[in-house]
Amino acid sequence: MRKPVVDYRQFRFSKLNTPQFSHLWLLLCWVAYGFMYTLTERLIPAENCHIVYSPLDDIIPFCEVFVIPYVLWYGLIAGSLLYFLFYNVDNFKRLQIYIISVQVIATIIFIVYPNKQELRPEVFPRDNFLTDIVAWLYNADTNTGVCPSLHVAVSIGIASAWLKEKSVNWIFKTFIVLFCASVCLSTVFIKQHSVVDFFVALPMCLAVECLVFGKPYWLPKFKKLFKIKSTQTKKP
């Protein structure tokens, strides 16, 4: 069994500002996000929101089975952060900063450009346990503040973080990527989001990816790629 890189048994609140435990401050950002979420959900009237829609939305059928990855997304966030918290603090910091960044950007968009979708079916085509979960989600989460999709943005960030993790094999990384892809698809198949929300999230993800990882990660990759190409061109 791997040994955690930080012994949290030694944690005391008096040590929160020490180099060993200062990264735990980042967890408080979830409290701030909860506050921002409440503000955008409750204080922006639905009648003031612009409708987000694409003709592609009408082609995509409602499929309640996708509620499974949609709900498991919350466990994916918790599990990923918890793993990195114990075994790769640098990755924990990067992923947490990534999540905070997309949350802040999305919240600003929700305030500056209030938006909503009107894609939810009035009557479910089937009546089963999964549609009951979807109905519960509809009641718990309004159809406002949807563009860009945070389910999509955070999933892409988590996939990126795991792909950079050296302690896991390619099988696990493949599973994570496929699961994150299923989460992205779930947003449109259970009619929680328009496809527009997905595509708007992509440039935001790219910008935050560059912000979080930037030159320390990507520049060596480009140099390595350039070196390989140069070697190949010298061959007769």
XYZ file of C-alpha atoms in Angstrom:
236
model
C 0.000 0.000 0.000
C 1.330 3.424 -0.968
C 2.326 5.775 1.777
C 0.712 9.253 1.681
C 3.118 12.081 0.911
C 1.658 14.074 3.816
C 0.925 12.662 7.260
C -2.416 14.302 8.022
C -2.479 12.685 11.451
C -0.156 15.490 12.490
C -2.564 18.167 11.324
C -3.652 20.825 13.781
C -5.435 24.068 12.924
C -2.425 25.884 14.342
C -0.361 24.298 11.524
C -2.676 25.390 8.704
C -0.269 28.090 7.528
C 2.752 25.813 7.463
C 4.157 24.586 4.112
C 3.083 21.055 5.025
C -0.625 21.867 5.299
C -1.192 25.276 3.673
C -2.710 23.626 0.570
C -5.751 22.705 2.683
C -6.864 26.342 2.474
C -7.950 25.578 -1.080
C -10.764 23.398 0.271
C -12.466 26.507 1.636
C -13.160 27.563 -1.925
C -15.989 25.027 -2.007
C -17.749 27.099 0.636
C -17.302 30.211 -1.511
C -18.615 28.355 -4.561
C -21.681 27.212 -2.630
C -22.362 30.841 -1.772
C -21.898 31.985 -5.394
C -24.101 29.160 -6.652
C -26.880 30.168 -4.281
C -26.655 33.777 -5.427
C -26.878 32.979 -9.129
C -29.592 30.351 -8.667
C -31.863 32.289 -6.317
C -31.300 35.957 -7.066
C -31.406 35.970 -10.876
C -35.055 35.686 -12.031
C -35.656 33.091 -14.744
C -37.624 35.622 -16.791
C -34.463 37.756 -17.104
C -32.431 34.883 -18.537
C -31.605 34.389 -22.207
C -32.607 31.017 -23.664
C -29.700 28.843 -24.805
C -30.649 26.573 -27.688
C -29.297 24.772 -30.729
C -31.192 22.773 -33.391
C -28.947 19.851 -32.405
C -30.772 19.739 -29.071
C -33.911 18.530 -30.854
C -32.017 15.652 -32.462
C -30.588 14.338 -29.176
C -33.126 12.049 -27.458
C -33.821 11.994 -23.748
C -32.054 8.980 -22.233
C -32.377 8.540 -18.481
C -29.521 6.016 -18.197
C -27.098 8.936 -18.528
C -28.203 10.186 -15.128
C -25.812 7.580 -13.692
C -22.556 9.259 -14.837
C -24.161 12.669 -14.237
C -24.661 11.868 -10.541
C -21.402 9.919 -10.158
C -19.610 13.077 -11.320
C -19.790 14.369 -7.754
C -18.009 11.258 -6.505
C -15.422 11.658 -9.273
C -14.570 15.132 -8.002
C -14.339 14.026 -4.369
C -12.362 10.868 -5.175
C -9.887 12.661 -7.447
C -9.207 15.473 -5.005
C -8.882 13.008 -2.136
C -6.372 10.853 -4.034
C -4.223 13.814 -5.001
C -4.538 15.220 -1.485
C -2.811 12.121 -0.151
C -0.493 11.108 -2.988
C 0.261 14.140 -5.162
C -0.174 17.499 -3.459
C 1.020 19.426 -6.524
C -1.684 17.816 -8.643
C -4.209 18.522 -5.896
C -3.278 22.204 -5.986
C -3.452 22.385 -9.777
C -6.782 20.578 -10.013
C -8.308 22.616 -7.220
C -7.117 25.882 -8.767
C -8.493 24.695 -12.124
C -11.896 23.959 -10.594
C -11.947 27.273 -8.729
C -11.038 29.147 -11.912
C -13.772 27.607 -14.076
C -16.299 28.120 -11.290
C -15.430 31.812 -10.993
C -15.456 32.367 -14.771
C -18.767 30.536 -15.148
C -20.330 32.504 -12.287
C -19.263 35.793 -13.883
C -20.853 34.672 -17.153
C -24.062 33.702 -15.353
C -24.229 37.203 -13.856
C -23.214 39.187 -16.952
C -25.212 37.015 -19.356
C -27.996 35.283 -17.383
C -29.063 32.204 -19.271
C -31.337 29.198 -19.102
C -32.493 26.238 -21.175
C -36.008 24.992 -21.865
C -35.243 21.477 -23.001
C -36.593 19.430 -20.117
C -39.427 17.091 -21.147
C -42.820 17.885 -19.661
C -43.547 14.162 -19.437
C -40.886 11.456 -19.286
C -41.142 8.867 -22.081
C -40.659 6.130 -19.467
C -41.396 5.713 -15.774
C -38.639 4.015 -13.806
C -36.107 4.525 -11.029
C -33.734 6.492 -13.238
C -36.398 8.945 -14.376
C -37.271 9.407 -10.698
C -33.663 10.493 -10.114
C -33.827 12.859 -13.089
C -37.038 14.355 -11.703
C -35.325 14.873 -8.365
C -32.423 16.596 -10.130
C -34.825 18.874 -11.978
C -36.348 19.929 -8.662
C -33.002 20.370 -6.922
C -31.282 22.264 -9.732
C -33.052 24.965 -11.729
C -32.722 25.297 -15.492
C -30.871 28.631 -15.143
C -27.117 29.279 -15.107
C -26.346 26.539 -17.594
C -23.914 28.026 -20.122
C -21.069 27.105 -19.860
C -21.595 23.671 -18.349
C -19.569 23.115 -15.190
C -20.125 19.366 -15.482
C -18.247 19.510 -18.773
C -15.562 21.977 -17.663
C -14.702 20.179 -14.427
C -14.758 16.752 -16.110
C -12.209 17.901 -18.696
C -9.986 19.282 -15.928
C -10.161 16.022 -13.974
C -9.321 13.988 -17.079
C -6.364 16.285 -17.743
C -5.103 15.936 -14.169
C -5.260 12.131 -14.259
C -3.557 11.945 -17.653
C -0.613 13.804 -16.106
C -0.509 11.519 -13.051
C 2.488 9.153 -13.275
C 1.436 6.823 -10.448
C -1.466 5.217 -12.364
C -1.380 3.024 -15.462
C -2.875 3.638 -18.887
C -5.840 1.345 -18.186
C -6.997 3.533 -15.314
C -6.350 6.686 -17.323
C -8.425 5.301 -20.198
C -11.254 4.510 -17.798
C -11.163 8.050 -16.381
C -11.193 9.640 -19.840
C -14.124 7.475 -20.965
C -16.015 8.187 -17.766
C -15.445 11.942 -18.111
C -16.650 11.711 -21.717
C -19.819 9.957 -20.522
C -20.382 12.763 -18.000
C -20.124 15.349 -20.784
C -22.620 13.372 -22.880
C -24.950 12.972 -19.914
C -25.530 16.722 -19.703
C -27.350 16.758 -23.046
C -28.997 13.325 -22.881
C -30.834 14.050 -19.628
C -31.655 17.533 -20.917
C -29.806 19.423 -18.222
C -27.834 21.366 -20.828
C -27.859 22.428 -24.449
C -25.021 21.389 -26.731
C -24.167 25.097 -26.757
C -23.194 24.803 -23.081
C -20.723 22.070 -24.017
C -19.020 24.007 -26.798
C -18.824 27.225 -24.762
C -17.096 25.287 -21.972
C -14.280 24.126 -24.282
C -12.421 27.453 -24.793
C -12.810 28.165 -21.083
C -11.192 24.802 -20.302
C -8.315 25.506 -22.682
C -7.668 28.933 -21.180
C -7.688 27.647 -17.608
C -5.542 24.646 -18.574
C -2.896 27.046 -19.877
C -3.233 29.155 -16.748
C -2.831 26.238 -14.341
C -0.144 24.205 -16.110
C 1.348 26.752 -18.502
C 4.976 26.649 -19.558
C 6.274 24.408 -16.722
C 4.286 21.516 -18.160
C 3.670 22.200 -21.821
C 6.950 23.829 -22.910
C 9.083 20.705 -22.237
C 6.531 18.642 -24.186
C 6.834 20.907 -27.208
C 10.636 20.907 -26.967
C 10.675 17.121 -26.810
C 8.365 16.891 -29.806
C 10.523 19.333 -31.752
C 13.653 17.367 -30.919
C 12.099 14.136 -32.187
C 11.047 15.783 -35.448
C 14.508 17.292 -35.934
C 16.139 13.881 -35.440
C 13.810 12.307 -37.946
C 14.523 14.929 -40.597
C 18.274 14.307 -40.385
C 17.889 10.676 -41.402
C 18.864 9.987 -45.045
